[in-house]
PDB file of C-alpha atoms in Angstrom:
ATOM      1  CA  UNK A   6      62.055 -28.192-150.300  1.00 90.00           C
ATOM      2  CA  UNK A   7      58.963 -28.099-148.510  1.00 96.00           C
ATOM      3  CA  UNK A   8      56.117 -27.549-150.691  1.00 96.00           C
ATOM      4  CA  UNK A   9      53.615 -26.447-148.291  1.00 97.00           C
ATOM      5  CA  UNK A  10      53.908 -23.115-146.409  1.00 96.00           C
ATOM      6  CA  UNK A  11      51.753 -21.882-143.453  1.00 96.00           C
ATOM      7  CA  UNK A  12      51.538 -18.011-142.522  1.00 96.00           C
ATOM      8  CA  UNK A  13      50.050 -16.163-140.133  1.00 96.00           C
ATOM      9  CA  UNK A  14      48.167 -12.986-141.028  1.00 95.00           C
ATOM     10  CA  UNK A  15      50.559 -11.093-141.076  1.00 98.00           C
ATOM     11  CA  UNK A  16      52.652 -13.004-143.162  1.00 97.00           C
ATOM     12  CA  UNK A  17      54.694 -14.444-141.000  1.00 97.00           C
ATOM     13  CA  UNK A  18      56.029 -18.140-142.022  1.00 96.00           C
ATOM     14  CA  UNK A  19      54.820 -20.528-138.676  1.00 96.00           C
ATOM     15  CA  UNK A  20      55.675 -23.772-140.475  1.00 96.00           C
ATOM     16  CA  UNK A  21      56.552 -25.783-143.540  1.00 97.00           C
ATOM     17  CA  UNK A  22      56.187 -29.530-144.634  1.00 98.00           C
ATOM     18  CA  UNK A  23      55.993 -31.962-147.360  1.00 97.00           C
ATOM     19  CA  UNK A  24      58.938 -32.050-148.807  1.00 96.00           C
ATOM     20  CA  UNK A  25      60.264 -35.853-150.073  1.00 96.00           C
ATOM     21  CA  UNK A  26      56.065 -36.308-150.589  1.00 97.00           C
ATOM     22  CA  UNK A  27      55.093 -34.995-153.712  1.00 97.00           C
ATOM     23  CA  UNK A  28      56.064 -35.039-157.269  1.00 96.00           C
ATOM     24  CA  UNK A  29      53.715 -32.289-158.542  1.00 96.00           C
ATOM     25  CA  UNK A  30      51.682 -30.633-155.381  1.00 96.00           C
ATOM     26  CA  UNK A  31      48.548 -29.219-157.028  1.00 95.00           C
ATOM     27  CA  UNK A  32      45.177 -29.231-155.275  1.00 94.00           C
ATOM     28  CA  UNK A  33      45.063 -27.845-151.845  1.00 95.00           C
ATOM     29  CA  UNK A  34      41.861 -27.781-149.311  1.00 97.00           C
ATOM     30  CA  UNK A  35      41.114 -26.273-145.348  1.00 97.00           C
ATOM     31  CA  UNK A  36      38.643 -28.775-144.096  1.00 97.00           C
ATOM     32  CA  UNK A  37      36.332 -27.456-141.514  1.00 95.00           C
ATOM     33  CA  UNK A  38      38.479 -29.212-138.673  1.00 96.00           C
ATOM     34  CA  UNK A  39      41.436 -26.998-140.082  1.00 96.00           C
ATOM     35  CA  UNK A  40      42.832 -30.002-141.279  1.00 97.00           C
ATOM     36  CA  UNK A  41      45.137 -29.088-144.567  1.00 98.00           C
ATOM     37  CA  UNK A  42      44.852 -31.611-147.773  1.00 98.00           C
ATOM     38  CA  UNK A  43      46.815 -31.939-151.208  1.00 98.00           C
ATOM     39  CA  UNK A  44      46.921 -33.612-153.856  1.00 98.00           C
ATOM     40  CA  UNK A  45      49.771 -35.000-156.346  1.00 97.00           C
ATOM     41  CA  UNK A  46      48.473 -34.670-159.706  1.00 96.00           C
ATOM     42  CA  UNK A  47      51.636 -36.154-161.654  1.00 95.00           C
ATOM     43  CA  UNK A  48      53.591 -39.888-161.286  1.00 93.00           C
ATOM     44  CA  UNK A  49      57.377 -40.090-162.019  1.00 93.00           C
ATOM     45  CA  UNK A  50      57.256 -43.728-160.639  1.00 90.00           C
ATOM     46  CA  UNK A  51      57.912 -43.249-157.398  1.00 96.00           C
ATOM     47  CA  UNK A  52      56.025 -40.408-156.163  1.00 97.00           C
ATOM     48  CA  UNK A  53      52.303 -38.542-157.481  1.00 97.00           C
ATOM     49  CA  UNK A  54      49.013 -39.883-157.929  1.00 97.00           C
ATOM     50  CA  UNK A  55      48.098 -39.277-153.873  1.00 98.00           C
ATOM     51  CA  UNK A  56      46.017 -37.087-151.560  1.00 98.00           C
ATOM     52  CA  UNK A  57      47.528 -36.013-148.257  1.00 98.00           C
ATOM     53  CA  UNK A  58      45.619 -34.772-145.345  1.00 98.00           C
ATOM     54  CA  UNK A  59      47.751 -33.376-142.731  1.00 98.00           C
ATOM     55  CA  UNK A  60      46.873 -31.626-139.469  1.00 98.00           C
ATOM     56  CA  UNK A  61      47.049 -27.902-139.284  1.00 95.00           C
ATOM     57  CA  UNK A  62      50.672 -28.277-138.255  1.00 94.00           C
ATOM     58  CA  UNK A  63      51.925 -30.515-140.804  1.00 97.00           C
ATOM     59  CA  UNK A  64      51.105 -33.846-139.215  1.00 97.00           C
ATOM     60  CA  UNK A  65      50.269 -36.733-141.857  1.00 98.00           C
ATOM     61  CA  UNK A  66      46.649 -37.930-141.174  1.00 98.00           C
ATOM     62  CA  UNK A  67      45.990 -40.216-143.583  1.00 98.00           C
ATOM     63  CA  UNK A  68      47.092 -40.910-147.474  1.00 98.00           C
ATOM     64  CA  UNK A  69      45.008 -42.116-150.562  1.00 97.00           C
ATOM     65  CA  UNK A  70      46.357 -43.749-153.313  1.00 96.00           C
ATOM     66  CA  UNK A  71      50.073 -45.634-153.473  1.00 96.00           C
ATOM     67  CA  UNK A  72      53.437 -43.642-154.565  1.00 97.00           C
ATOM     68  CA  UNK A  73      54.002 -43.205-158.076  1.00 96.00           C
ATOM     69  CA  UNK A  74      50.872 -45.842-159.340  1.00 96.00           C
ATOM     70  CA  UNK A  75      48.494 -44.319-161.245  1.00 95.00           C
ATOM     71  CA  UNK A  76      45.296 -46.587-161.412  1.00 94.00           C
ATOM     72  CA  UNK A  77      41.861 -46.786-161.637  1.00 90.00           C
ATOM     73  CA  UNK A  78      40.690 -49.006-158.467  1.00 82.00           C
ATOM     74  CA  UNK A  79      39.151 -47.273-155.577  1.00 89.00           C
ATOM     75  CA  UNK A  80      42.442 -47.206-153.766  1.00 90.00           C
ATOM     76  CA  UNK A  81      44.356 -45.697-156.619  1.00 95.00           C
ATOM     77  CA  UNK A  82      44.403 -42.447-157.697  1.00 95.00           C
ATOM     78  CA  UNK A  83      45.289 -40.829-161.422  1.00 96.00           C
ATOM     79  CA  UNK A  84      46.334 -37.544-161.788  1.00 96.00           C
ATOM     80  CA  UNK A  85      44.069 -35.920-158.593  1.00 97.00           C
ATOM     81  CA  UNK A  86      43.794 -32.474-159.017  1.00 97.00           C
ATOM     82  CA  UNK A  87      41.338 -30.763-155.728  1.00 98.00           C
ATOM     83  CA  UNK A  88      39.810 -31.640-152.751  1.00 98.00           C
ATOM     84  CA  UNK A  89      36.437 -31.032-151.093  1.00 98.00           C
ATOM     85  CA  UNK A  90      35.944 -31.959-147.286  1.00 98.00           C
ATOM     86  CA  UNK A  91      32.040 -31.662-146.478  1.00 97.00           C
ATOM     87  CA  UNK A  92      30.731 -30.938-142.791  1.00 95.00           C
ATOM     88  CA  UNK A  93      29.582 -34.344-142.500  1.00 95.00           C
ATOM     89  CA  UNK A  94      33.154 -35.106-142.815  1.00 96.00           C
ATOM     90  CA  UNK A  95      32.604 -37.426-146.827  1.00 98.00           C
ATOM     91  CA  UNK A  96      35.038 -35.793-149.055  1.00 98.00           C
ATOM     92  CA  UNK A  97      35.266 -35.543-153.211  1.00 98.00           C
ATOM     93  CA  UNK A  98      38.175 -35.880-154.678  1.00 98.00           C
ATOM     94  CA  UNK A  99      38.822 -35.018-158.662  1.00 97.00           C
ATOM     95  CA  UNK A 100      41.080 -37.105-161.087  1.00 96.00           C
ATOM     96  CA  UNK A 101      42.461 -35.636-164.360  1.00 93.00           C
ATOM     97  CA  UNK A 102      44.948 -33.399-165.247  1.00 91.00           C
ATOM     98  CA  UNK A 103      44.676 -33.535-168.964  1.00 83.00           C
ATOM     99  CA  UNK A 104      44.643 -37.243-168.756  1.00 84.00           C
ATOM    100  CA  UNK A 105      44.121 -39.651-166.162  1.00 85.00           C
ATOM    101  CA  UNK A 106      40.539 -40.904-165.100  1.00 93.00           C
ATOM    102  CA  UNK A 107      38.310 -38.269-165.640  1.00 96.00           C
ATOM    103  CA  UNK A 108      36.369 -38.926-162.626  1.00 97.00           C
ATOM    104  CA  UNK A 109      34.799 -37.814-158.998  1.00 98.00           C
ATOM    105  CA  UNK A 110      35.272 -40.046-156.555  1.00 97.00           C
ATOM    106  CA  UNK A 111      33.605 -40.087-153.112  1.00 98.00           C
ATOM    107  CA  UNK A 112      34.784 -41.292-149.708  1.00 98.00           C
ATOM    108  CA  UNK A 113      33.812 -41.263-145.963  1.00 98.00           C
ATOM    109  CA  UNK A 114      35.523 -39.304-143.383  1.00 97.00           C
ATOM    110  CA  UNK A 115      37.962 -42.399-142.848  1.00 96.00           C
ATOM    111  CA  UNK A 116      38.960 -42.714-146.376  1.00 96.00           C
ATOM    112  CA  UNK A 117      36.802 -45.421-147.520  1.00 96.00           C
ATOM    113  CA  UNK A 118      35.764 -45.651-151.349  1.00 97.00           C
ATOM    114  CA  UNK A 119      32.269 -45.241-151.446  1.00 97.00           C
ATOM    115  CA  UNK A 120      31.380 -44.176-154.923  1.00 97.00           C
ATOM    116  CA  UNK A 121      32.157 -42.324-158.377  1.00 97.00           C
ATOM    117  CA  UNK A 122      30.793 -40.607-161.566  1.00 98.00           C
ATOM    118  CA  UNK A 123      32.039 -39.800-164.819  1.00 97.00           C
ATOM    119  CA  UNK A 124      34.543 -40.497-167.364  1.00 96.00           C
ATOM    120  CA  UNK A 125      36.595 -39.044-170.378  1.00 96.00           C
ATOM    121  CA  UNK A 126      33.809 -37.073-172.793  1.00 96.00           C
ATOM    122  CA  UNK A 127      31.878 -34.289-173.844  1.00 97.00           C
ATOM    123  CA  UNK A 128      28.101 -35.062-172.316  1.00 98.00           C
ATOM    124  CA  UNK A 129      26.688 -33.933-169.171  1.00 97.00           C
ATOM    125  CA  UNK A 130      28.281 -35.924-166.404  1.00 97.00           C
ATOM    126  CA  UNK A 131      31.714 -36.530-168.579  1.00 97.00           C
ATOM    127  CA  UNK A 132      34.548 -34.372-168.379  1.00 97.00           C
ATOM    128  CA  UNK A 133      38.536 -33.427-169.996  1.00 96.00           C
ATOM    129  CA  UNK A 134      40.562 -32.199-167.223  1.00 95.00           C
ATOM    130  CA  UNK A 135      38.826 -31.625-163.909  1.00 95.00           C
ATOM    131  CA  UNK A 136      40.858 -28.989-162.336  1.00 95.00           C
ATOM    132  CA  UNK A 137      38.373 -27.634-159.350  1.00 97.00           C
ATOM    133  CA  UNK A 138      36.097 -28.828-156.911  1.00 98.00           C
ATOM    134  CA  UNK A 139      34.023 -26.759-154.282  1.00 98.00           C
ATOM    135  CA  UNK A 140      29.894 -26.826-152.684  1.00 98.00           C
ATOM    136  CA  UNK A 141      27.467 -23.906-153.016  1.00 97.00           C
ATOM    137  CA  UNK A 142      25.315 -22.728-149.525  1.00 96.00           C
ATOM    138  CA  UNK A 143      22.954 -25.604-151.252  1.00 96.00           C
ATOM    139  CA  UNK A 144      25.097 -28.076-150.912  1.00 97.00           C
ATOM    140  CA  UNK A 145      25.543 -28.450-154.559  1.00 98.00           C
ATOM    141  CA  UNK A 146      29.021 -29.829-155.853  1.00 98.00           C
ATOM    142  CA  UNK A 147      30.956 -27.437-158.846  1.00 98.00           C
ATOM    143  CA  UNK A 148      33.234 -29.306-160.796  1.00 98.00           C
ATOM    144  CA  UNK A 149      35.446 -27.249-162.993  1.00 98.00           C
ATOM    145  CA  UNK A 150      35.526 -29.450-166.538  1.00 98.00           C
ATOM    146  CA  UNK A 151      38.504 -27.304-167.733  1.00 97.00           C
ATOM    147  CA  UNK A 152      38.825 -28.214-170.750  1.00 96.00           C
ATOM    148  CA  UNK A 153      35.507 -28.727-171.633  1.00 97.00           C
ATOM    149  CA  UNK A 154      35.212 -25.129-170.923  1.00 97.00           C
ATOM    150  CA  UNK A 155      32.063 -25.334-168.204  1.00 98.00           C
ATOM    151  CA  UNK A 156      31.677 -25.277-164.907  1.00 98.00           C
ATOM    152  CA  UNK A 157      29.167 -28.578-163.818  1.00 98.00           C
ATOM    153  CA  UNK A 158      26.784 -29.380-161.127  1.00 98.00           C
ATOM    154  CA  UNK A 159      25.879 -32.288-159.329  1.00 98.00           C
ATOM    155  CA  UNK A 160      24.048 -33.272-155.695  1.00 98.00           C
ATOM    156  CA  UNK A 161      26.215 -35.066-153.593  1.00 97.00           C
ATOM    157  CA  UNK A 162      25.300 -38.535-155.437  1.00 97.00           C
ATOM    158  CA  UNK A 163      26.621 -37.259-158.818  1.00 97.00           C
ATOM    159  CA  UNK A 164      23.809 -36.726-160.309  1.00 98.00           C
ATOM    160  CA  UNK A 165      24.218 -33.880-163.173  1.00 98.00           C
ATOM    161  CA  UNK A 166      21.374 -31.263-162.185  1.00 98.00           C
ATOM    162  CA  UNK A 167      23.534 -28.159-165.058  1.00 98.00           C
ATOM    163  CA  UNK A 168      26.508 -26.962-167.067  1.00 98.00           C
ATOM    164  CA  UNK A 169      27.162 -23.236-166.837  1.00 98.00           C
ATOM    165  CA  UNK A 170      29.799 -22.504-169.656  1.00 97.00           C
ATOM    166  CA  UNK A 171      29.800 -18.452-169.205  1.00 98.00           C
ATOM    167  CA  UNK A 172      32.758 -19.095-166.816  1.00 98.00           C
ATOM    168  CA  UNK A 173      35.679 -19.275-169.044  1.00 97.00           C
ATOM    169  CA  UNK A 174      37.908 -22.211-168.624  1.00 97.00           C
ATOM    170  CA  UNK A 175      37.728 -22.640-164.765  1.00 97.00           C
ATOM    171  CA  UNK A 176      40.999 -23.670-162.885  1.00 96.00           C
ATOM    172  CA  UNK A 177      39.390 -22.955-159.419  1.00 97.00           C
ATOM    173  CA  UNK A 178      36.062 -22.781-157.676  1.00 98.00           C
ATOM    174  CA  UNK A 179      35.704 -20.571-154.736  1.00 98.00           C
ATOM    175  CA  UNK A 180      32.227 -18.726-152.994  1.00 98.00           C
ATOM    176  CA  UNK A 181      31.662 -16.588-150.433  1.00 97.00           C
ATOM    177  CA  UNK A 182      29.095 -15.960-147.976  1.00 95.00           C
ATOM    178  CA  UNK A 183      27.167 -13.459-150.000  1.00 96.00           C
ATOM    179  CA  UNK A 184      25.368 -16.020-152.595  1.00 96.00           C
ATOM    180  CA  UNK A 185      28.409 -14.775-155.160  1.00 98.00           C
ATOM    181  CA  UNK A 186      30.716 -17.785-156.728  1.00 98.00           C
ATOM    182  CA  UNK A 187      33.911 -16.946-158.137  1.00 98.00           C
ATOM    183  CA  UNK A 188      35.942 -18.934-160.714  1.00 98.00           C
ATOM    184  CA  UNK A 189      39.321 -18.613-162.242  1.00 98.00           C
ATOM    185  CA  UNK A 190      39.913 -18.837-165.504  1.00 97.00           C
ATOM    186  CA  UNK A 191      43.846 -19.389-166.095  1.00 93.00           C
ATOM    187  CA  UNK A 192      43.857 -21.047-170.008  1.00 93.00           C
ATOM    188  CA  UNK A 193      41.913 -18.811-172.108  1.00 94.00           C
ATOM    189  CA  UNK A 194      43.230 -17.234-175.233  1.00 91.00           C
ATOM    190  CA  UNK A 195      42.924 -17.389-178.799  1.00 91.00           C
ATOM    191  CA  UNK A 196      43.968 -20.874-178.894  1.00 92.00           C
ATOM    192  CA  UNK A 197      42.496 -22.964-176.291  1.00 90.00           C
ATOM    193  CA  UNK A 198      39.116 -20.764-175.742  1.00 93.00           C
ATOM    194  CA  UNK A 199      38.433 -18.442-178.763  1.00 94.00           C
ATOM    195  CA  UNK A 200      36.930 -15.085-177.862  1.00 93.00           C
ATOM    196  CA  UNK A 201      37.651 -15.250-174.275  1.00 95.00           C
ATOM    197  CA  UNK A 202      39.886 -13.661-171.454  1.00 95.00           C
ATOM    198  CA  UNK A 203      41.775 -15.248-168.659  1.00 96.00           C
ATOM    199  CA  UNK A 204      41.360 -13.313-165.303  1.00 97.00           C
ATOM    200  CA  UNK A 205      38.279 -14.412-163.031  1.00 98.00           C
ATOM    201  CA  UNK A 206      34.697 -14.068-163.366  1.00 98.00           C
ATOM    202  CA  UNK A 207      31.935 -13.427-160.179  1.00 98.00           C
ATOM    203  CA  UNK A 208      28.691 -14.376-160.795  1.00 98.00           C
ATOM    204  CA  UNK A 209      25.673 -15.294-158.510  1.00 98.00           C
ATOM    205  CA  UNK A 210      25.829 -18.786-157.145  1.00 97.00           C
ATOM    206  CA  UNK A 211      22.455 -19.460-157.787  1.00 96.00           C
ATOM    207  CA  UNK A 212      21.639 -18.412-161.174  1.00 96.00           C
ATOM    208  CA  UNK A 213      24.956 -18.016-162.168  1.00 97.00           C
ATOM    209  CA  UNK A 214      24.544 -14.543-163.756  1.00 98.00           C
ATOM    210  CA  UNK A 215      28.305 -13.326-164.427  1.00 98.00           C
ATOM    211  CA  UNK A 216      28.234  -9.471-162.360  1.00 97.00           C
ATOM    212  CA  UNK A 217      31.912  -8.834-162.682  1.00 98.00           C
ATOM    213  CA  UNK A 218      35.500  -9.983-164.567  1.00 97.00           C
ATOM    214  CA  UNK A 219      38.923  -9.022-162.950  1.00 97.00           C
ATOM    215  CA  UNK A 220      40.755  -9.628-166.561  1.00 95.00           C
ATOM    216  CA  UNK A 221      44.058 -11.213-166.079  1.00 91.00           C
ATOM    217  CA  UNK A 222      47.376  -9.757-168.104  1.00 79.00           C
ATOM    218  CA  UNK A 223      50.907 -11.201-168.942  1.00 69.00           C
TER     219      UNK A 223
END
């Protein structure tokens, strides 16, 4: 079936696409164009390990990474997990969902490798499962490092300006236009993140001060 589902306000399905593309659809991003991109964060050998960007009405645009490969060139993908399109048009892309490279990678509007950062670790700058990807008003870039349990930032070249780790275990990265960041913490419990809730946490985006928790339950 079509993985990919477009509504209007209302809720009203307008249109559907993407099925026979993806083994695992996971990461999904509205560029500023309206432009609609996803990633495949899982191989079975013959599908996964790609980013799609398709027009607003399903139309394929371009495709990173080859069917099924997982690899570690900068025209293969492993395990991408989320997508950020910036106004200039360069977009980040994150790799690793609980294995695969660990990594950001960087590219210009018309999908051509320009650089990455990071691999599989603990230290500033290295990460365990990237799950989420979004800018502040600052144009600073928030990685989620899942299972790391932090939230870090970089400037656009990858340099590692902080880790903020009193946001949980972050599956997704979103802010608004009030200075307020809000991140999603879907793993937490006893287990994986002792002495912390799932549910999602709002906090200033600039000093990351946690305000408010909407606790998640089963």
């Amino acid at each position: 079936e079509d993985p990919i589902v477009k509504f209007d306000v209302s809720g009203k399905p307008l249109a559907t696409w993407g099925a026979g593309l993806f083994n695992y659809p996971h990461g999904f991003h509205v560029d500023f164009e309206g432009n609609v991109w996803a990633t495949d964060a899982r191989g079975d050998g013959q599908l996964g390990h790609q980013v799609f960007k398709f027009s607003s009405n399903g139309e394929l645009l371009m495709t990173l990474g080859e069917a099924g490969v997982a690899g570690k060139g900068p025209n293969l993908c492993n395990q991408p997990t989320d997508i950020l399109v910036v106004e200039s048009g360069e977009f980040f892309v994150t790799e690793g969902h609980g294995e695969g490279n660990n990594r950001v990678m960087k590219f210009t509007a018309d999908g051509n490798f320009i650089m990455s950062w990071g691999q599989t670790g603990y230290a500033p700058g290295e990460f365990r499962a990237l799950h989420a990807i979004d800018m502040d008003s600052n144009g600073r870039i928030f990685v989620g490092d899942r299972s790391n349990n932090r939230v870090q930032i970089f400037d656009q070249e990858g340099n590692h300006l902080t880790s903020w780790t009193q946001f949980g275990r972050p599956s997704g990265i979103a802010f608004d236009n009030n200075g307020q960041i809000f991140v999603a913490d879907s793993e937490s419990d006893d287990v994986q993140n002792p002495g912390w809730e799932m549910g999602i946490r709002i906090g200033d985006a600039e000093t990351g001060w946690v305000s408010d928790f909407i606790i998640y339950h089963w």
